Structure formats: C-alpha cells, structure tokens
mmCIF file of C-alpha atoms in Angstrom:
data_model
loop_
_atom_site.group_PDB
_atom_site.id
_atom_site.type_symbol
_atom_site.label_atom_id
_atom_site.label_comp_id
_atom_site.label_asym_id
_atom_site.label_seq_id
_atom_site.Cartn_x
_atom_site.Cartn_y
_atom_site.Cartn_z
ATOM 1 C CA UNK A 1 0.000 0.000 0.000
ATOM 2 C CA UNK A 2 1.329 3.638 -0.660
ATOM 3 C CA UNK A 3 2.688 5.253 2.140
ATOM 4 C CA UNK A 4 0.392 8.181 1.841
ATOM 5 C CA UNK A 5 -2.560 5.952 3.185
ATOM 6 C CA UNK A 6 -1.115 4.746 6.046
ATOM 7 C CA UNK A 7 -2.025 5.287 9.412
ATOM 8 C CA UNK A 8 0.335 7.758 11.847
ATOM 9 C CA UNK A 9 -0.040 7.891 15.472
ATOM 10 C CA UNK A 10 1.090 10.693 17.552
ATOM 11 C CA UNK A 11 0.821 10.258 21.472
ATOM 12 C CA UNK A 12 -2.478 7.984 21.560
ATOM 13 C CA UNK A 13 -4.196 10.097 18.552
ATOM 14 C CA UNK A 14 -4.187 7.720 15.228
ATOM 15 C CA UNK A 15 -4.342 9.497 11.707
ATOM 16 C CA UNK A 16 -6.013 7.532 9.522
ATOM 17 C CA UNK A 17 -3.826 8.960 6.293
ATOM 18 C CA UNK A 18 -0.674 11.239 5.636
ATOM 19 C CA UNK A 19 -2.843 13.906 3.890
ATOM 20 C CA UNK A 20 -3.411 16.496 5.677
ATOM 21 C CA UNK A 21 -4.747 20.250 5.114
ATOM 22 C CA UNK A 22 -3.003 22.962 5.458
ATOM 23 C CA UNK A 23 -4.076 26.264 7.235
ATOM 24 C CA UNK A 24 -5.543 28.448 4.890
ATOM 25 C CA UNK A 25 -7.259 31.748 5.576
ATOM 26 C CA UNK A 26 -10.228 32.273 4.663
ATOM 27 C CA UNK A 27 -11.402 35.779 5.565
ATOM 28 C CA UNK A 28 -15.042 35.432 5.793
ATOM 29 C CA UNK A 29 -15.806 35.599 9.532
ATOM 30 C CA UNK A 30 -17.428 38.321 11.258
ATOM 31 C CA UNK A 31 -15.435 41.634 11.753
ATOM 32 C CA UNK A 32 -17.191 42.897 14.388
ATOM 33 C CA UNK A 33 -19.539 42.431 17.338
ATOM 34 C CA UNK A 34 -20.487 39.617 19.399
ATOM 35 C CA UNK A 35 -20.033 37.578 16.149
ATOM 36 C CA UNK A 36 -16.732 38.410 15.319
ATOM 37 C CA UNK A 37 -14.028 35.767 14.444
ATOM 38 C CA UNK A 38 -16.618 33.137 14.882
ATOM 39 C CA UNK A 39 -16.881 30.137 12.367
ATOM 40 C CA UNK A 40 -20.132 30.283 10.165
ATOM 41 C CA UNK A 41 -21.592 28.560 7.261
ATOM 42 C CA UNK A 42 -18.969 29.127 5.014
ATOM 43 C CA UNK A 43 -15.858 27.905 7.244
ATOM 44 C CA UNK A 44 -18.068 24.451 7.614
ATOM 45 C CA UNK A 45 -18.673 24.070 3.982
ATOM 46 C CA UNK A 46 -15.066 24.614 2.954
ATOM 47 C CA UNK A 47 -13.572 22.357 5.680
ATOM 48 C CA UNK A 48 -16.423 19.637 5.541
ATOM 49 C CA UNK A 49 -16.063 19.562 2.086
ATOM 50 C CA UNK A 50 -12.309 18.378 2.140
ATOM 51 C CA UNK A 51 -13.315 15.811 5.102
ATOM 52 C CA UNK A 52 -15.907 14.093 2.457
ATOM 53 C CA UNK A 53 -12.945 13.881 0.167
ATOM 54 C CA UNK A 54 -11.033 11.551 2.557
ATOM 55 C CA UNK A 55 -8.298 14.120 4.268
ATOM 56 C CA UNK A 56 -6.909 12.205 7.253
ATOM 57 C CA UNK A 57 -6.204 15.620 9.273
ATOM 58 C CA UNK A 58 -7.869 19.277 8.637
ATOM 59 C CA UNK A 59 -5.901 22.290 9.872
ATOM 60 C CA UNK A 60 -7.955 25.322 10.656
ATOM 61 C CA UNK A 61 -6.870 28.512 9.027
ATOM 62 C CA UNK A 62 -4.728 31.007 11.458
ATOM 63 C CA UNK A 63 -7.290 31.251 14.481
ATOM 64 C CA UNK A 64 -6.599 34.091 16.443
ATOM 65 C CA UNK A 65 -6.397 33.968 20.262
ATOM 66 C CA UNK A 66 -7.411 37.958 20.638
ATOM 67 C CA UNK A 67 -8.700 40.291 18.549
ATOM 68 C CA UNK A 68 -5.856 42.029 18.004
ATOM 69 C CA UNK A 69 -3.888 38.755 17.277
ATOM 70 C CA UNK A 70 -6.287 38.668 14.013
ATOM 71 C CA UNK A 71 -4.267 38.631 10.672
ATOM 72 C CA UNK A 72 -7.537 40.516 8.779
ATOM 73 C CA UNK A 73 -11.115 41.889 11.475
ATOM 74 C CA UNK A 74 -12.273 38.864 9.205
ATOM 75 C CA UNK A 75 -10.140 36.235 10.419
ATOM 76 C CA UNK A 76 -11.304 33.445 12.748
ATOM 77 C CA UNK A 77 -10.793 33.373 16.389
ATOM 78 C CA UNK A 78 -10.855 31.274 19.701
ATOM 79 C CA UNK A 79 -10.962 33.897 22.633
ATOM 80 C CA UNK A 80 -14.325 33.785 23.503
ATOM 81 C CA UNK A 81 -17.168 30.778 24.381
ATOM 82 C CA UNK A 82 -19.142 32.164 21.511
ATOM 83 C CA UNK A 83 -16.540 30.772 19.088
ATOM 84 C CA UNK A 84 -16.112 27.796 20.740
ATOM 85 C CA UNK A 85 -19.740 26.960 19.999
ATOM 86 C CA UNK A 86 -19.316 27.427 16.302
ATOM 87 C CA UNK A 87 -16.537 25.605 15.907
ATOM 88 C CA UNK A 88 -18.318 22.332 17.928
ATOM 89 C CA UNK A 89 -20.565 22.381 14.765
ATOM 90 C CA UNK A 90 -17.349 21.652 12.723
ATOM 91 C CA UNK A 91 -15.443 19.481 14.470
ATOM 92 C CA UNK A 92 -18.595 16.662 15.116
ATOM 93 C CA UNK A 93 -19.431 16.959 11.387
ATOM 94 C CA UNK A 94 -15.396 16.276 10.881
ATOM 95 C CA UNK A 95 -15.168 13.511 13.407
ATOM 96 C CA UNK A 96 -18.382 11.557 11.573
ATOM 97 C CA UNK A 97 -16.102 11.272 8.415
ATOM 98 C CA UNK A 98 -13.209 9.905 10.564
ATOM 99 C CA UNK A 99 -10.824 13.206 9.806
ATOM 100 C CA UNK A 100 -8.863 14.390 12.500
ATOM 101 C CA UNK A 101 -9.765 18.109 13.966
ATOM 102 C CA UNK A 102 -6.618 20.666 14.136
ATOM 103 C CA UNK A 103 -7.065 24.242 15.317
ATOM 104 C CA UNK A 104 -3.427 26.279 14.265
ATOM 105 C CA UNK A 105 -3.898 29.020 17.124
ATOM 106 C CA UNK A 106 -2.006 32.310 16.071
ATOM 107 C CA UNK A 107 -1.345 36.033 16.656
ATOM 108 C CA UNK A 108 -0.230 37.780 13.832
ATOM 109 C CA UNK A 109 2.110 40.520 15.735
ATOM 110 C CA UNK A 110 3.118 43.306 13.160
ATOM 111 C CA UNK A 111 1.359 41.984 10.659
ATOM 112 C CA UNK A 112 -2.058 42.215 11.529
ATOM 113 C CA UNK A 113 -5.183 44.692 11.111
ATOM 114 C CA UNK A 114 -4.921 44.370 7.306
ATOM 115 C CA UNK A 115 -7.540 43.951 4.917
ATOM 116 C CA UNK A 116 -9.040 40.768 2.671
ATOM 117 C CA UNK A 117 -6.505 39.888 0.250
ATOM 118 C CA UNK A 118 -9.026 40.744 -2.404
ATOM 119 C CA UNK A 119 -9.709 43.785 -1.829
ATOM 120 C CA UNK A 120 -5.834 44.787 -1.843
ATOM 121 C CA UNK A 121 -4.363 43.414 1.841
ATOM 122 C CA UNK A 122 -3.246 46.718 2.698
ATOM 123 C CA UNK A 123 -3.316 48.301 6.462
ATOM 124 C CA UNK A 124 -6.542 48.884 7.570
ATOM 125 C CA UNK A 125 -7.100 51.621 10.733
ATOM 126 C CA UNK A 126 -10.024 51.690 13.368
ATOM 127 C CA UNK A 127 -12.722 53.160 10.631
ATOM 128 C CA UNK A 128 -12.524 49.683 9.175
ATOM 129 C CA UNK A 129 -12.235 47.887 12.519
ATOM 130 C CA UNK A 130 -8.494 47.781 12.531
ATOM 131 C CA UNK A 131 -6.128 48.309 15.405
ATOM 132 C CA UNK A 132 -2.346 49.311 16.687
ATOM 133 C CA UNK A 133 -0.515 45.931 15.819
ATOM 134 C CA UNK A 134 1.331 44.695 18.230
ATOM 135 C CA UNK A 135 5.430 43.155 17.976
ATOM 136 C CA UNK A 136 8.749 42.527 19.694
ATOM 137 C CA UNK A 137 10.235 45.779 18.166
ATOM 138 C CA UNK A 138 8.474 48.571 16.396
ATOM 139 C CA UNK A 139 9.841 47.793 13.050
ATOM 140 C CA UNK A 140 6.933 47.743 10.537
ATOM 141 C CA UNK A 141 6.508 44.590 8.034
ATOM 142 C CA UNK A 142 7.420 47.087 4.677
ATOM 143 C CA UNK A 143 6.799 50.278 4.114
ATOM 144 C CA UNK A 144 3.324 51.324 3.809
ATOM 145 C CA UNK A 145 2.470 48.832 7.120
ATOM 146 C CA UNK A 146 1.651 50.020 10.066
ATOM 147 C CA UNK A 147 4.557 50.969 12.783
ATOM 148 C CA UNK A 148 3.671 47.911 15.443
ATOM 149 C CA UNK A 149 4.165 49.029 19.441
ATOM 150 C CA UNK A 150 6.615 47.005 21.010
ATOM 151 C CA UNK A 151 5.170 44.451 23.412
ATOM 152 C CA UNK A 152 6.193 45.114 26.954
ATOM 153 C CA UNK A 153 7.445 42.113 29.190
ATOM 154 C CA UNK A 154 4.120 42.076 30.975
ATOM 155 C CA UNK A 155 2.058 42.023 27.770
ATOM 156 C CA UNK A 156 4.580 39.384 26.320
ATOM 157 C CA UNK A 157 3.321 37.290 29.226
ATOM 158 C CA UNK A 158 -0.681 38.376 28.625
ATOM 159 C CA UNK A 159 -0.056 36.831 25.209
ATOM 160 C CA UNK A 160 1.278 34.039 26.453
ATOM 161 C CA UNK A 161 -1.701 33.871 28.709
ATOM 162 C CA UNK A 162 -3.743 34.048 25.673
ATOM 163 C CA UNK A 163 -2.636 30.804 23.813
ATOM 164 C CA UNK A 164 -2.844 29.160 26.787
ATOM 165 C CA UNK A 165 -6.973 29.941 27.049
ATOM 166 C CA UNK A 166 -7.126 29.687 23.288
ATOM 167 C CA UNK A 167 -5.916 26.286 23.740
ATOM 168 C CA UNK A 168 -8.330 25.212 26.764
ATOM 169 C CA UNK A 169 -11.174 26.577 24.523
ATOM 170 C CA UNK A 170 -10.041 24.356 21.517
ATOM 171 C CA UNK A 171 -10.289 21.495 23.636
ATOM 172 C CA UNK A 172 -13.916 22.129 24.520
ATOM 173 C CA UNK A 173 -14.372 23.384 21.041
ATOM 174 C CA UNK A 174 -13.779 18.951 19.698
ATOM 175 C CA UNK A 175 -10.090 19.809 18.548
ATOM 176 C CA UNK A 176 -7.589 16.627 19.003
ATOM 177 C CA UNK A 177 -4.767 18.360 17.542
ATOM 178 C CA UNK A 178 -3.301 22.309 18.674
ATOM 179 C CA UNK A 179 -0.597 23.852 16.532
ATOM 180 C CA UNK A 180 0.989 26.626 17.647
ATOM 181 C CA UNK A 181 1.691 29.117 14.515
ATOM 182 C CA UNK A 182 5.486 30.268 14.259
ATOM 183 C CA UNK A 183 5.752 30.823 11.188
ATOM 184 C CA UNK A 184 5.267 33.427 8.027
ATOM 185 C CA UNK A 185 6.579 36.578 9.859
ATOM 186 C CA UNK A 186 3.755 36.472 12.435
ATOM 187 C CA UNK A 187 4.465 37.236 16.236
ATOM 188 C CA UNK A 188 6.117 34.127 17.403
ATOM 189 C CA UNK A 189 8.495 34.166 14.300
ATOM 190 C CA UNK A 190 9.140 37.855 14.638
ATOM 191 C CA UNK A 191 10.670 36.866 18.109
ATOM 192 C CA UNK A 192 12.432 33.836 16.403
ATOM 193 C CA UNK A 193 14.278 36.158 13.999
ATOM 194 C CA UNK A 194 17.096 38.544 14.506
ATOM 195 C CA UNK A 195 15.434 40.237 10.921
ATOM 196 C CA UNK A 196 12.289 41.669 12.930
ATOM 197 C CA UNK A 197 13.654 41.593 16.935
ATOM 198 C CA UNK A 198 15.699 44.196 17.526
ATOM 199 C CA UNK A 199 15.090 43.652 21.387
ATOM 200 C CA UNK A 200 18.195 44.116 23.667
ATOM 201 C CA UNK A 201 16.264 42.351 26.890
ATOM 202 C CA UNK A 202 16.251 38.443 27.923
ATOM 203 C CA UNK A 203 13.696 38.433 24.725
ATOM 204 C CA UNK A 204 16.223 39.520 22.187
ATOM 205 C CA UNK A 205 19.970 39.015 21.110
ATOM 206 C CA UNK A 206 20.907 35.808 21.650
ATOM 207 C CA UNK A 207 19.107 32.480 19.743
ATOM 208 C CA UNK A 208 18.219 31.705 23.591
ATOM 209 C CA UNK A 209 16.917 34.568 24.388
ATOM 210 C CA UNK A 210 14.767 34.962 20.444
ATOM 211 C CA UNK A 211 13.324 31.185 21.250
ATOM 212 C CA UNK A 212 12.323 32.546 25.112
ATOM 213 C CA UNK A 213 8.716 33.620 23.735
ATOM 214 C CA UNK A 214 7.871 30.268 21.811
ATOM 215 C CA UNK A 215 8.775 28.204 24.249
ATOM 216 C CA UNK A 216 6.922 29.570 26.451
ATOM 217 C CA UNK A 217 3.808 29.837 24.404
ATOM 218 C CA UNK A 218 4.402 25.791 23.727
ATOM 219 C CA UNK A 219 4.773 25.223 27.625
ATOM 220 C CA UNK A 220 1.362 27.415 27.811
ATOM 221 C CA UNK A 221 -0.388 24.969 25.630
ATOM 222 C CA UNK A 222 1.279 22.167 26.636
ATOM 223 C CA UNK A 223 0.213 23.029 30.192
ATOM 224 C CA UNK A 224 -3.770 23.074 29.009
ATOM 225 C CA UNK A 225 -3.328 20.468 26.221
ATOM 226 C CA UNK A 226 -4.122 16.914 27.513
ATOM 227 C CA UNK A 227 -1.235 14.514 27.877
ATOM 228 C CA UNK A 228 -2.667 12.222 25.320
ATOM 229 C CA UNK A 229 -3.097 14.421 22.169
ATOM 230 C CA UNK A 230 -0.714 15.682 19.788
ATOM 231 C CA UNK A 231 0.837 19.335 19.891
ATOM 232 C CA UNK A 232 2.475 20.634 16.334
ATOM 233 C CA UNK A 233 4.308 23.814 15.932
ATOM 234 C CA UNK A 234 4.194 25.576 12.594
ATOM 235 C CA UNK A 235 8.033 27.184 11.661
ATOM 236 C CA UNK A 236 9.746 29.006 8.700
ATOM 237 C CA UNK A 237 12.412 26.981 8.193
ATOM 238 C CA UNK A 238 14.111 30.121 6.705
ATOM 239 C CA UNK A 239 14.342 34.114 6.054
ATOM 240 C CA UNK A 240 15.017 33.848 2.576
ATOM 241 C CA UNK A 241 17.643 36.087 3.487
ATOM 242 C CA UNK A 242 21.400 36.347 2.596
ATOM 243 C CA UNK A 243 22.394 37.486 6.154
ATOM 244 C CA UNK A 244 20.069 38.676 9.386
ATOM 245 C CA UNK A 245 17.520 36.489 9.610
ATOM 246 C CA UNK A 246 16.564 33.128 10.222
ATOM 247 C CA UNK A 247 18.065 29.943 9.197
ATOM 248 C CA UNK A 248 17.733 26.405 8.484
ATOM 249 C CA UNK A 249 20.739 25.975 11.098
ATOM 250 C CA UNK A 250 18.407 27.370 13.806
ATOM 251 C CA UNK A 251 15.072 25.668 12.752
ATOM 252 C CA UNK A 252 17.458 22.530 13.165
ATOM 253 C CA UNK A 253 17.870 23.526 16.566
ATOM 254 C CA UNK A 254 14.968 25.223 17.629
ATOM 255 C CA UNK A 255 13.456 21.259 16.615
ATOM 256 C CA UNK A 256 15.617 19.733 19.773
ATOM 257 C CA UNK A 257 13.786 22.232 21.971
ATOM 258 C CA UNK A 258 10.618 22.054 20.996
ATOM 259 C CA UNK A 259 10.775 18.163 21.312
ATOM 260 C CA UNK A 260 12.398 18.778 24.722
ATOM 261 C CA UNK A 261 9.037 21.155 25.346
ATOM 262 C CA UNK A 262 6.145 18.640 24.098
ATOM 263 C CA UNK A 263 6.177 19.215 20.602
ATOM 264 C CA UNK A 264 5.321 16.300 18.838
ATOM 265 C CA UNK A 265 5.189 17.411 15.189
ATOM 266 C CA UNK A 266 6.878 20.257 13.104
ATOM 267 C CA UNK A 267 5.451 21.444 9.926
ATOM 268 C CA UNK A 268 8.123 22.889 7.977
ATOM 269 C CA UNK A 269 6.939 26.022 6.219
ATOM 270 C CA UNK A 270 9.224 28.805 4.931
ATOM 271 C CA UNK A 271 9.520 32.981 4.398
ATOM 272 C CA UNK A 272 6.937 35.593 5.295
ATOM 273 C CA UNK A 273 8.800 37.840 7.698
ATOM 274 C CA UNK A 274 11.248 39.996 5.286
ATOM 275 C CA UNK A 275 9.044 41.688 2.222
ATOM 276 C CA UNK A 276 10.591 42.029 -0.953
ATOM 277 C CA UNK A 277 12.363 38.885 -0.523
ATOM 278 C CA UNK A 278 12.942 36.078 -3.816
ATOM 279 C CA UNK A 279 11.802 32.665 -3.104
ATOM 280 C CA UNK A 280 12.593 30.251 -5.608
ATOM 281 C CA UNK A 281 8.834 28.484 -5.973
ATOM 282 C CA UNK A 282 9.099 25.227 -7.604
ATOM 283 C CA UNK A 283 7.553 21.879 -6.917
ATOM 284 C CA UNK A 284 8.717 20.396 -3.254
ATOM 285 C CA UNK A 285 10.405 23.566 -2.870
ATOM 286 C CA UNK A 286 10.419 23.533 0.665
ATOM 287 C CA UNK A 287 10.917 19.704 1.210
ATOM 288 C CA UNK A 288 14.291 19.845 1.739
ATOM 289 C CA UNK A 289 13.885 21.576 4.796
ATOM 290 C CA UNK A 290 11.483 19.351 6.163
ATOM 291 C CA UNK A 291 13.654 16.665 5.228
ATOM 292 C CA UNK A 292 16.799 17.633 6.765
ATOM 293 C CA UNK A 293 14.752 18.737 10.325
ATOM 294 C CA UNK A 294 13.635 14.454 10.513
ATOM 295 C CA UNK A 295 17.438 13.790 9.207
ATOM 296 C CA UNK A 296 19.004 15.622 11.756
ATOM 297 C CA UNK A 297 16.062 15.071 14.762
ATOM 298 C CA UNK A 298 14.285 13.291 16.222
ATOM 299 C CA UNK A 299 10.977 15.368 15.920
ATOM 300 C CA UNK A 300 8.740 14.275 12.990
ATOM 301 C CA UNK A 301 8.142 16.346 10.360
ATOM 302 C CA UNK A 302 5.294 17.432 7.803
ATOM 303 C CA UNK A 303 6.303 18.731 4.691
ATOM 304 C CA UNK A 304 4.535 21.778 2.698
ATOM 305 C CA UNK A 305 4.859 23.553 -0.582
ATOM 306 C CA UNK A 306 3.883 22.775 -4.278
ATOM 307 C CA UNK A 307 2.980 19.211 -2.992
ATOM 308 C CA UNK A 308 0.074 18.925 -6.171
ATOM 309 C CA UNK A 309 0.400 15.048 -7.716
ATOM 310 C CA UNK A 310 -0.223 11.521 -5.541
ATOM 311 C CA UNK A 311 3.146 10.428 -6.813
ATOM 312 C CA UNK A 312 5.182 13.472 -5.909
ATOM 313 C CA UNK A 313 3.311 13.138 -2.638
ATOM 314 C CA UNK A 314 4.264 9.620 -2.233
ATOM 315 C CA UNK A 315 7.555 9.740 -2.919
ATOM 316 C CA UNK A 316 8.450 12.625 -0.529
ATOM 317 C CA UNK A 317 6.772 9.828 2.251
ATOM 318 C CA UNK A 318 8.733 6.574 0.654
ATOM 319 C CA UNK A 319 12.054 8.589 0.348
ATOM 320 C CA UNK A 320 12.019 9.598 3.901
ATOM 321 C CA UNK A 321 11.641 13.050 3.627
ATOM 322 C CA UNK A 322 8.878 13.775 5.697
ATOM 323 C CA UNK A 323 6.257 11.920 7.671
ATOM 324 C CA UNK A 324 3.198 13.663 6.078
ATOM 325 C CA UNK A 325 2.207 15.716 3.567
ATOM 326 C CA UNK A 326 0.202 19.038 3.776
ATOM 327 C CA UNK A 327 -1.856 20.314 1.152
ATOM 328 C CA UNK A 328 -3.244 23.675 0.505
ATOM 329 C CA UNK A 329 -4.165 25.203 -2.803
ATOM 330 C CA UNK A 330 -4.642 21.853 -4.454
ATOM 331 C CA UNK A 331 -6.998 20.963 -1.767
ATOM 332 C CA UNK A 332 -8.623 24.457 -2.619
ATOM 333 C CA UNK A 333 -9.005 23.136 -6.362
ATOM 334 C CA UNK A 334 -10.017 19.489 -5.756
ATOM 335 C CA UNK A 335 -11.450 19.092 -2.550
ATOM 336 C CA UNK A 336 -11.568 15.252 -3.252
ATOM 337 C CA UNK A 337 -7.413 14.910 -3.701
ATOM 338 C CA UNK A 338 -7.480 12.585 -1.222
ATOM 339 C CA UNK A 339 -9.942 9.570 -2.603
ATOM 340 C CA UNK A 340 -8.609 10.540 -6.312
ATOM 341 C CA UNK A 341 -5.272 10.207 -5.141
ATOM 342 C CA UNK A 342 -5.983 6.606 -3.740
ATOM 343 C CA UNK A 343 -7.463 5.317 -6.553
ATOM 344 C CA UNK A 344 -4.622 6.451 -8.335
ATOM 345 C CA UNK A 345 -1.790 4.455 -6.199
ATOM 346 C CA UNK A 346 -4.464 1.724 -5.066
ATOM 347 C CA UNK A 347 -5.031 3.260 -1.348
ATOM 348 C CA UNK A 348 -8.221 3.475 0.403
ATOM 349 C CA UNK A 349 -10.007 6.876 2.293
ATOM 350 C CA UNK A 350 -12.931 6.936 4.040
ATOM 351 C CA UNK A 351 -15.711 7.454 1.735
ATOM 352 C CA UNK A 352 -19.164 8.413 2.614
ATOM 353 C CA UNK A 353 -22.151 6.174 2.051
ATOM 354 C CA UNK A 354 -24.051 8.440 0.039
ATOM 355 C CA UNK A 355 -20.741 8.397 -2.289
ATOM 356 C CA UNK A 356 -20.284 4.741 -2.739
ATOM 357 C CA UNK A 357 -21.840 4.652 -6.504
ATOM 358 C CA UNK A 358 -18.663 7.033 -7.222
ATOM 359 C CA UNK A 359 -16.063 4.728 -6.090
#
C-alpha cells in the first residue's frame, strides 16, 4: 500500500492517512460584534467539504487567540465561548467522516489589522475595525504597514496567557490536535528572527533569548493540552535572506527544543517575515527543509509547498523526507485529492455512504 494511506499515530491520537490540510485563511468571519471571528456557514462548507474527500487531518486557518492577534477583522478566532460553539458544529461533522480536527492558534504581531486579500491586503485603521498591531520591536513589516508598538514584558506574558486559554477553549471546542503558529513573519516568528527583533532584553539578542517567547507559548499549551493528544508547531524553516535572519541551522535547533518542550510534530513552512524577498517556488520547494529537520532530529516532520500530484506526494513519504504531507491550494481546487489520489496508487479513504456509486 502507498505510504500516503497509512495510518500515523502521535501520542495515543491515530491518523487515519498522511494527507493532511493545510491552514488556509479564509477571511469570511465576522469583523465585528459579538459575532466576530466566529466560524459560520462558510468555514463548515469549505472544511467539511475536504473531510468528504477523505483528508486524514484538517488544519484550521490562522485562528486568532485575541482580537488584536487577528491577521484581517475577518479572520477566525478562539478567545471567547461564543466561538467555541461554532466551531463544535465543525469538528462533530469532521469527526463523523473519521478526519482528525486541528485548530493552528495564532497572533499575527506586526502583521495584523490588514484587509481581505481581495480587496488589496493593505493596512486597515479603526474606521474599518483595525487596530495598533502589536510586535517585539516597532519595526513595521514594509513600508506602507503600520509601525507595530513594542510588546512590553508584561504584555509578552498576557499573550502568552492568551494561547494558553485559546488552547483550553479548543479542547472544549472537539479539537484533538493544537498547533501553535510560528511561522510566516507572524508574532512568534518575529521573536524567532534577529530580521524583525531588535530587542536588547532576555527576549532579544541571543538564539536563547529569540526562542524565550515560543517556548513559552508551547509550555502554555502544553500546560492546558491533555497529555494524550498531539501538539504541532508551525516554523519558517528560513528568512530567505542572505544574512540577518533566520536559518535552516536554527530551525534545526529550535526542533531539539521544541521536542524537549512537548512538541510532537513540526510542519516545515518557509519565508513571510522579510518583504521584498525572492523565493525560488518550484515543486517540493520547501521539502528539503522538512527533510533535513527528521534527518538531523528526532521530531517528525510534515512537509509543505507545491505538494500537487499523488506520486510526488508519495515519494516525498517513501524517500524519507517527511512523515506527512500538507496540502493547501490543491486541496482548494479538488477538494476530493485525497480519494482521487488513492485510486490512483491503489489506497483506500474513508468514503461516505451516500458516495459509494462514485467509487
């Protein structure tokens, strides 16, 4: 049988495949009012839709855990029982087609209170329910963003505070599986990366000091996370950049500690925290990076990035490279990757009843 359609088992949680769905925003939530950041009819179509298709695991998009920790006023969020209540609706629905339920919890730090991406994803101030972003130094994202206020030591810890409720409510929201989003220039990679902390306190400088925040914020969830279920931690593997950023070196060894912290799982993203940046985008082009994180580690990986045919997919799993595969816009364009894959490399996804004449 193809590697893709076996079974992985993290802590006592079993995956019934190695597809998987990647976070994806969707900007369609409520931007203000009690009914702000909470799931609605389109967030269940979209990610029901890919459970029907046989995805073994469904990430949510970035879920925020406060309001100013919102990418777009339009993002999702999980700081409030009202939230929790709409997502319920999801996960049950998700659970009855034997796909696993992940909620990525995020803060976006300096680059948040910014508009849908169609209608330009530029800065957006309090007349369109925008806010003062929030980041370890006030260096803004590129020009035209808005300058962030540096987090003080006492909010750094309210934050922290915040993914560890977020996490407690995606518990009682059906969730089995928290990842905690470092990645893509949001607030826990701006701390990661000398490119976007300029701090000079036990926050900044040193790689110790840069990883302080995210391990706390894993420690935080781990703390409210049950012993038994699975927490992943979303990274850049890299800056893009020639010199003052992030590297592949440190994701290497920012791997060790989050395995030392309860991280069971790294999904190996890259870029999104220097603008202007090139990023050579070809197939697998970010494999590698997952690849040499489980070569050099012992913390699984999941790899990400142009990952569009069932034998590309496969062959990053048979090679080694990774230990699942996460899917985004092809899941966008065929919902149903999963089942078309297996019929393709003779695997078998859950199918529902009322689809059996398609088979």
């Amino acid at each position: 049988m193809s590697s893709l359609f076996e079974p992985y088992t993290l802590r006592s949680l079993t995956i019934p495949n190695r597809i998987w769905m990647a976070p994806m925003c969707q900007y369609s939530a409520e931007e203000s009012g009690p009914d702000a950041g909470v799931p609605g009819d389109w967030h269940f179509a979209h990610l029901a839709a890919r459970a029907v298709g046989g995805t073994g695991l469904i990430l949510t998009e970035a879920t925020a855990v406060s309001p100013e920790g919102r990418i777009s006023p339009a993002d999702l969020g999980i700081w409030n029982d009202t939230q929790v209540a709409g997502f319920r609706r999801i996960t049950r629905f998700l659970a009855e087609q034997g796909t696993v339920s992940a909620i990525q919890l995020a803060h976006a730090g300096r680059k948040a209170s910014t508009d849908r991406p169609w209608k330009g994803g530029g800065p957006v101030g309090p007349e369109a329910n925008g806010w003062e972003p929030l980041a370890p130094s006030p260096v803004p994202f590129a020009d035209g963003h808005l300058l962030p206020a540096e987090l003080t030591v006492e909010q750094i810890e309210e934050v922290v505070g915040q993914f560890a409720g977020a996490a407690r409510r995606a518990r009682e929201a059906g969730f089995e599986v928290v990842e905690v989003h470092g990645a893509h220039g949001y607030l826990i990679g701006e701390f990661l990366s000398p490119h976007s902390n300029r701090r000079t306190d036990a926050y900044g400088g040193s790689f110790e000091n840069r990883a302080r925040f995210a391990l706390q914020v894993v420690d935080a969830v781990r703390a409210e996370w049950p012993d038994e279920l699975p927490v992943l931690f979303r990274i850049s593997a890299t800056d893009w950049l020639d010199e003052g950023g992030w590297t592949v070196d440190d994701t290497v060894r920012l791997a060790d500690e989050l395995l030392a912290h309860g991280v069971d799982l790294l999904d190996v993203s890259s870029g999104g925290n220097a603008s202007g940046v090139r990023i050579p985008v070809t197939p697998g082009y970010q494999v590698p990076f997952a690849a040499r994180v489980r070569a050099e580690t012992r913390l699984p990986v999941a790899a990400v990035g142009l990952i569009t045919r069932p034998e590309q997919a496969e062959k990053i799993l048979s090679n080694g490279e990774a230990d699942a595969v996460l899917l985004g816009r092809e899941l966008l364009r065929d919902p149903s990757w999963a089942r078309r894959a297996a019929g393709e490399l003779g695997g078998t996804v859950h199918t529902p009843p009322q689809y059996d004449r398609a088979v």
